[in-house]
């Protein structure tokens, strides 16, 4: 009996009407101008029963844990250029050198992604050196990350800011200034 008392409100009628201000009002109590609202049937979820064929035996569970390779705990640092370094190079070519400890596990598919000014530059690579060609003058922010074969980031380097300078024709000094 007590259970039926809890179920009755779930099957109560819903009424809809418009009040004097033009607002649509819903209630479980009838009103003079109310109309009954028909609600669709409730969606009910029934979980799939777990069968014995889907369960792993204790031996299989242990084997699965042993076969899954351990994810290395990488440390990634950008060595060159140094943070806040000024680089004077007219062709805009900048070399980047990084250190990864421990060594990249390329069998797992771990690789390095390089970003310049927040944009990925080139594909992921297993090399710890990178060359930028013909960079524009100005301040740039460089960072790198180690990713696995699915693209999941395993570690990030600290960002490095460097300033690329190029000689300008506007700053050309006279060869023999007049006395």
mmCIF file of C-alpha atoms in Angstrom:
data_model
loop_
_atom_site.group_PDB
_atom_site.id
_atom_site.type_symbol
_atom_site.label_atom_id
_atom_site.label_comp_id
_atom_site.label_asym_id
_atom_site.label_seq_id
_atom_site.Cartn_x
_atom_site.Cartn_y
_atom_site.Cartn_z
ATOM 1 C CA UNK A 1 0.000 0.000 0.000
ATOM 2 C CA UNK A 2 2.764 2.395 0.954
ATOM 3 C CA UNK A 3 4.502 1.741 -2.384
ATOM 4 C CA UNK A 4 1.344 2.662 -4.303
ATOM 5 C CA UNK A 5 1.182 5.981 -2.454
ATOM 6 C CA UNK A 6 4.606 6.901 -3.875
ATOM 7 C CA UNK A 7 3.689 5.856 -7.419
ATOM 8 C CA UNK A 8 0.488 7.893 -7.658
ATOM 9 C CA UNK A 9 2.176 11.311 -8.044
ATOM 10 C CA UNK A 10 4.196 9.916 -10.944
ATOM 11 C CA UNK A 11 0.991 9.312 -12.866
ATOM 12 C CA UNK A 12 -0.692 12.632 -11.958
ATOM 13 C CA UNK A 13 -2.235 14.690 -14.743
ATOM 14 C CA UNK A 14 -0.343 17.736 -16.004
ATOM 15 C CA UNK A 15 -2.336 20.863 -16.845
ATOM 16 C CA UNK A 16 -1.421 23.832 -19.035
ATOM 17 C CA UNK A 17 -2.975 27.283 -19.306
ATOM 18 C CA UNK A 18 -2.082 30.898 -20.063
ATOM 19 C CA UNK A 19 -2.309 33.359 -17.168
ATOM 20 C CA UNK A 20 -3.494 36.993 -17.349
ATOM 21 C CA UNK A 21 0.051 38.200 -18.168
ATOM 22 C CA UNK A 22 0.345 35.854 -21.151
ATOM 23 C CA UNK A 23 2.696 33.385 -19.435
ATOM 24 C CA UNK A 24 2.257 29.669 -20.068
ATOM 25 C CA UNK A 25 1.746 27.885 -16.737
ATOM 26 C CA UNK A 26 2.085 24.156 -16.035
ATOM 27 C CA UNK A 27 0.699 22.538 -12.895
ATOM 28 C CA UNK A 28 -0.488 19.255 -11.456
ATOM 29 C CA UNK A 29 -3.646 21.024 -10.189
ATOM 30 C CA UNK A 30 -6.457 21.852 -12.649
ATOM 31 C CA UNK A 31 -7.314 25.469 -13.458
ATOM 32 C CA UNK A 32 -10.510 26.886 -15.001
ATOM 33 C CA UNK A 33 -8.969 27.404 -18.476
ATOM 34 C CA UNK A 34 -6.515 24.488 -18.243
ATOM 35 C CA UNK A 35 -6.066 21.737 -20.800
ATOM 36 C CA UNK A 36 -4.551 18.339 -20.088
ATOM 37 C CA UNK A 37 -1.009 17.780 -21.398
ATOM 38 C CA UNK A 38 -0.277 14.366 -22.886
ATOM 39 C CA UNK A 39 3.270 13.302 -22.036
ATOM 40 C CA UNK A 40 5.195 10.637 -23.959
ATOM 41 C CA UNK A 41 6.032 7.422 -22.164
ATOM 42 C CA UNK A 42 9.105 7.597 -19.931
ATOM 43 C CA UNK A 43 12.319 6.144 -21.248
ATOM 44 C CA UNK A 44 13.484 3.213 -19.179
ATOM 45 C CA UNK A 45 17.016 1.828 -19.239
ATOM 46 C CA UNK A 46 17.565 -1.855 -18.669
ATOM 47 C CA UNK A 47 21.235 -2.808 -18.316
ATOM 48 C CA UNK A 48 22.585 -5.763 -20.247
ATOM 49 C CA UNK A 49 23.229 -8.764 -18.070
ATOM 50 C CA UNK A 50 26.887 -9.674 -17.679
ATOM 51 C CA UNK A 51 27.560 -13.139 -18.991
ATOM 52 C CA UNK A 52 30.350 -15.446 -17.941
ATOM 53 C CA UNK A 53 31.815 -15.373 -21.460
ATOM 54 C CA UNK A 54 32.564 -11.642 -21.079
ATOM 55 C CA UNK A 55 34.412 -12.028 -17.780
ATOM 56 C CA UNK A 56 38.174 -12.558 -17.720
ATOM 57 C CA UNK A 57 39.579 -15.319 -15.604
ATOM 58 C CA UNK A 58 41.959 -14.224 -12.811
ATOM 59 C CA UNK A 59 44.899 -15.554 -14.881
ATOM 60 C CA UNK A 60 43.831 -13.480 -17.916
ATOM 61 C CA UNK A 61 43.467 -10.353 -15.766
ATOM 62 C CA UNK A 62 47.018 -10.753 -14.442
ATOM 63 C CA UNK A 63 48.390 -11.397 -17.943
ATOM 64 C CA UNK A 64 46.690 -8.288 -19.297
ATOM 65 C CA UNK A 65 48.234 -6.141 -16.579
ATOM 66 C CA UNK A 66 51.697 -7.620 -17.203
ATOM 67 C CA UNK A 67 51.519 -7.143 -20.988
ATOM 68 C CA UNK A 68 50.462 -3.496 -20.918
ATOM 69 C CA UNK A 69 53.616 -1.386 -21.258
ATOM 70 C CA UNK A 70 54.340 1.080 -18.505
ATOM 71 C CA UNK A 71 54.063 4.706 -19.551
ATOM 72 C CA UNK A 72 57.433 6.420 -19.080
ATOM 73 C CA UNK A 73 57.590 9.523 -16.913
ATOM 74 C CA UNK A 74 59.346 11.892 -19.307
ATOM 75 C CA UNK A 75 61.121 15.149 -18.540
ATOM 76 C CA UNK A 76 61.423 17.446 -21.584
ATOM 77 C CA UNK A 77 63.576 20.595 -21.669
ATOM 78 C CA UNK A 78 64.420 23.037 -24.429
ATOM 79 C CA UNK A 79 68.164 23.752 -24.274
ATOM 80 C CA UNK A 80 68.548 26.137 -27.211
ATOM 81 C CA UNK A 81 67.463 28.786 -27.722
ATOM 82 C CA UNK A 82 67.687 29.941 -24.106
ATOM 83 C CA UNK A 83 64.755 31.754 -22.538
ATOM 84 C CA UNK A 84 64.725 35.484 -23.405
ATOM 85 C CA UNK A 85 67.680 35.030 -25.797
ATOM 86 C CA UNK A 86 68.282 37.537 -28.593
ATOM 87 C CA UNK A 87 69.261 35.831 -31.835
ATOM 88 C CA UNK A 88 70.820 37.866 -34.639
ATOM 89 C CA UNK A 89 70.503 35.936 -37.896
ATOM 90 C CA UNK A 90 69.603 37.460 -41.248
ATOM 91 C CA UNK A 91 68.208 34.325 -42.885
ATOM 92 C CA UNK A 92 65.792 33.673 -39.996
ATOM 93 C CA UNK A 93 67.052 30.124 -39.417
ATOM 94 C CA UNK A 94 66.872 29.091 -35.750
ATOM 95 C CA UNK A 95 68.062 25.741 -34.380
ATOM 96 C CA UNK A 96 66.205 24.147 -31.472
ATOM 97 C CA UNK A 97 67.794 21.538 -29.213
ATOM 98 C CA UNK A 98 65.856 19.567 -26.603
ATOM 99 C CA UNK A 99 66.665 16.934 -23.984
ATOM 100 C CA UNK A 100 64.255 14.095 -23.152
ATOM 101 C CA UNK A 101 64.845 11.916 -20.105
ATOM 102 C CA UNK A 102 64.472 8.953 -20.202
ATOM 103 C CA UNK A 103 65.060 8.375 -23.913
ATOM 104 C CA UNK A 104 61.923 8.337 -26.087
ATOM 105 C CA UNK A 105 60.278 4.922 -26.314
ATOM 106 C CA UNK A 106 59.734 4.880 -30.082
ATOM 107 C CA UNK A 107 58.433 1.292 -29.924
ATOM 108 C CA UNK A 108 55.466 2.673 -27.964
ATOM 109 C CA UNK A 109 55.091 5.366 -30.613
ATOM 110 C CA UNK A 110 56.192 8.229 -28.348
ATOM 111 C CA UNK A 111 57.281 11.338 -30.268
ATOM 112 C CA UNK A 112 57.918 15.058 -29.833
ATOM 113 C CA UNK A 113 55.650 17.835 -31.106
ATOM 114 C CA UNK A 114 57.098 21.333 -31.451
ATOM 115 C CA UNK A 115 54.954 24.465 -31.194
ATOM 116 C CA UNK A 116 55.916 27.980 -32.227
ATOM 117 C CA UNK A 117 53.687 30.809 -31.040
ATOM 118 C CA UNK A 118 51.008 28.279 -30.027
ATOM 119 C CA UNK A 119 50.856 26.544 -33.422
ATOM 120 C CA UNK A 120 52.150 23.033 -34.093
ATOM 121 C CA UNK A 121 55.088 23.104 -36.493
ATOM 122 C CA UNK A 122 55.483 20.022 -38.667
ATOM 123 C CA UNK A 123 54.603 16.436 -37.796
ATOM 124 C CA UNK A 124 55.553 14.660 -34.574
ATOM 125 C CA UNK A 125 59.157 13.459 -34.638
ATOM 126 C CA UNK A 126 61.521 11.288 -32.633
ATOM 127 C CA UNK A 127 64.489 13.679 -33.032
ATOM 128 C CA UNK A 128 65.473 16.075 -30.241
ATOM 129 C CA UNK A 129 66.617 18.799 -32.634
ATOM 130 C CA UNK A 130 64.554 20.977 -34.928
ATOM 131 C CA UNK A 131 65.339 23.705 -37.453
ATOM 132 C CA UNK A 132 63.119 26.699 -38.173
ATOM 133 C CA UNK A 133 63.782 28.270 -41.549
ATOM 134 C CA UNK A 134 63.118 31.870 -42.543
ATOM 135 C CA UNK A 135 61.366 32.931 -39.331
ATOM 136 C CA UNK A 136 60.146 36.492 -39.294
ATOM 137 C CA UNK A 137 61.834 38.940 -36.974
ATOM 138 C CA UNK A 138 60.237 39.527 -33.610
ATOM 139 C CA UNK A 139 59.503 37.771 -30.352
ATOM 140 C CA UNK A 140 58.512 34.116 -30.530
ATOM 141 C CA UNK A 141 57.369 31.572 -27.949
ATOM 142 C CA UNK A 142 58.579 28.001 -28.313
ATOM 143 C CA UNK A 143 57.328 24.882 -26.525
ATOM 144 C CA UNK A 144 57.437 21.135 -27.056
ATOM 145 C CA UNK A 145 55.557 18.103 -25.801
ATOM 146 C CA UNK A 146 55.945 14.341 -25.796
ATOM 147 C CA UNK A 147 52.898 12.523 -27.186
ATOM 148 C CA UNK A 148 52.095 8.839 -27.503
ATOM 149 C CA UNK A 149 50.837 7.035 -30.620
ATOM 150 C CA UNK A 150 47.259 8.216 -29.965
ATOM 151 C CA UNK A 151 48.290 11.868 -29.612
ATOM 152 C CA UNK A 152 47.842 11.933 -25.836
ATOM 153 C CA UNK A 153 50.229 14.436 -24.251
ATOM 154 C CA UNK A 154 52.588 12.689 -21.824
ATOM 155 C CA UNK A 155 54.610 15.759 -20.778
ATOM 156 C CA UNK A 156 55.213 19.384 -21.740
ATOM 157 C CA UNK A 157 58.355 21.470 -21.751
ATOM 158 C CA UNK A 158 58.431 24.918 -20.227
ATOM 159 C CA UNK A 159 57.847 27.659 -22.772
ATOM 160 C CA UNK A 160 60.894 29.528 -24.048
ATOM 161 C CA UNK A 161 60.680 33.050 -25.423
ATOM 162 C CA UNK A 162 63.337 34.263 -27.859
ATOM 163 C CA UNK A 163 63.788 37.406 -29.914
ATOM 164 C CA UNK A 164 64.830 37.100 -33.551
ATOM 165 C CA UNK A 165 66.659 40.104 -35.000
ATOM 166 C CA UNK A 166 67.574 40.684 -38.622
ATOM 167 C CA UNK A 167 69.725 43.444 -40.009
ATOM 168 C CA UNK A 168 67.548 46.047 -41.663
ATOM 169 C CA UNK A 169 68.369 48.319 -44.582
ATOM 170 C CA UNK A 170 66.687 51.062 -42.569
ATOM 171 C CA UNK A 171 69.521 50.909 -40.008
ATOM 172 C CA UNK A 172 72.292 51.093 -42.622
ATOM 173 C CA UNK A 173 75.151 53.327 -41.490
ATOM 174 C CA UNK A 174 77.156 55.398 -43.904
ATOM 175 C CA UNK A 175 80.531 53.838 -44.774
ATOM 176 C CA UNK A 176 82.513 57.121 -44.591
ATOM 177 C CA UNK A 177 80.561 59.812 -42.833
ATOM 178 C CA UNK A 178 81.445 63.351 -43.898
ATOM 179 C CA UNK A 179 83.737 65.208 -41.428
#
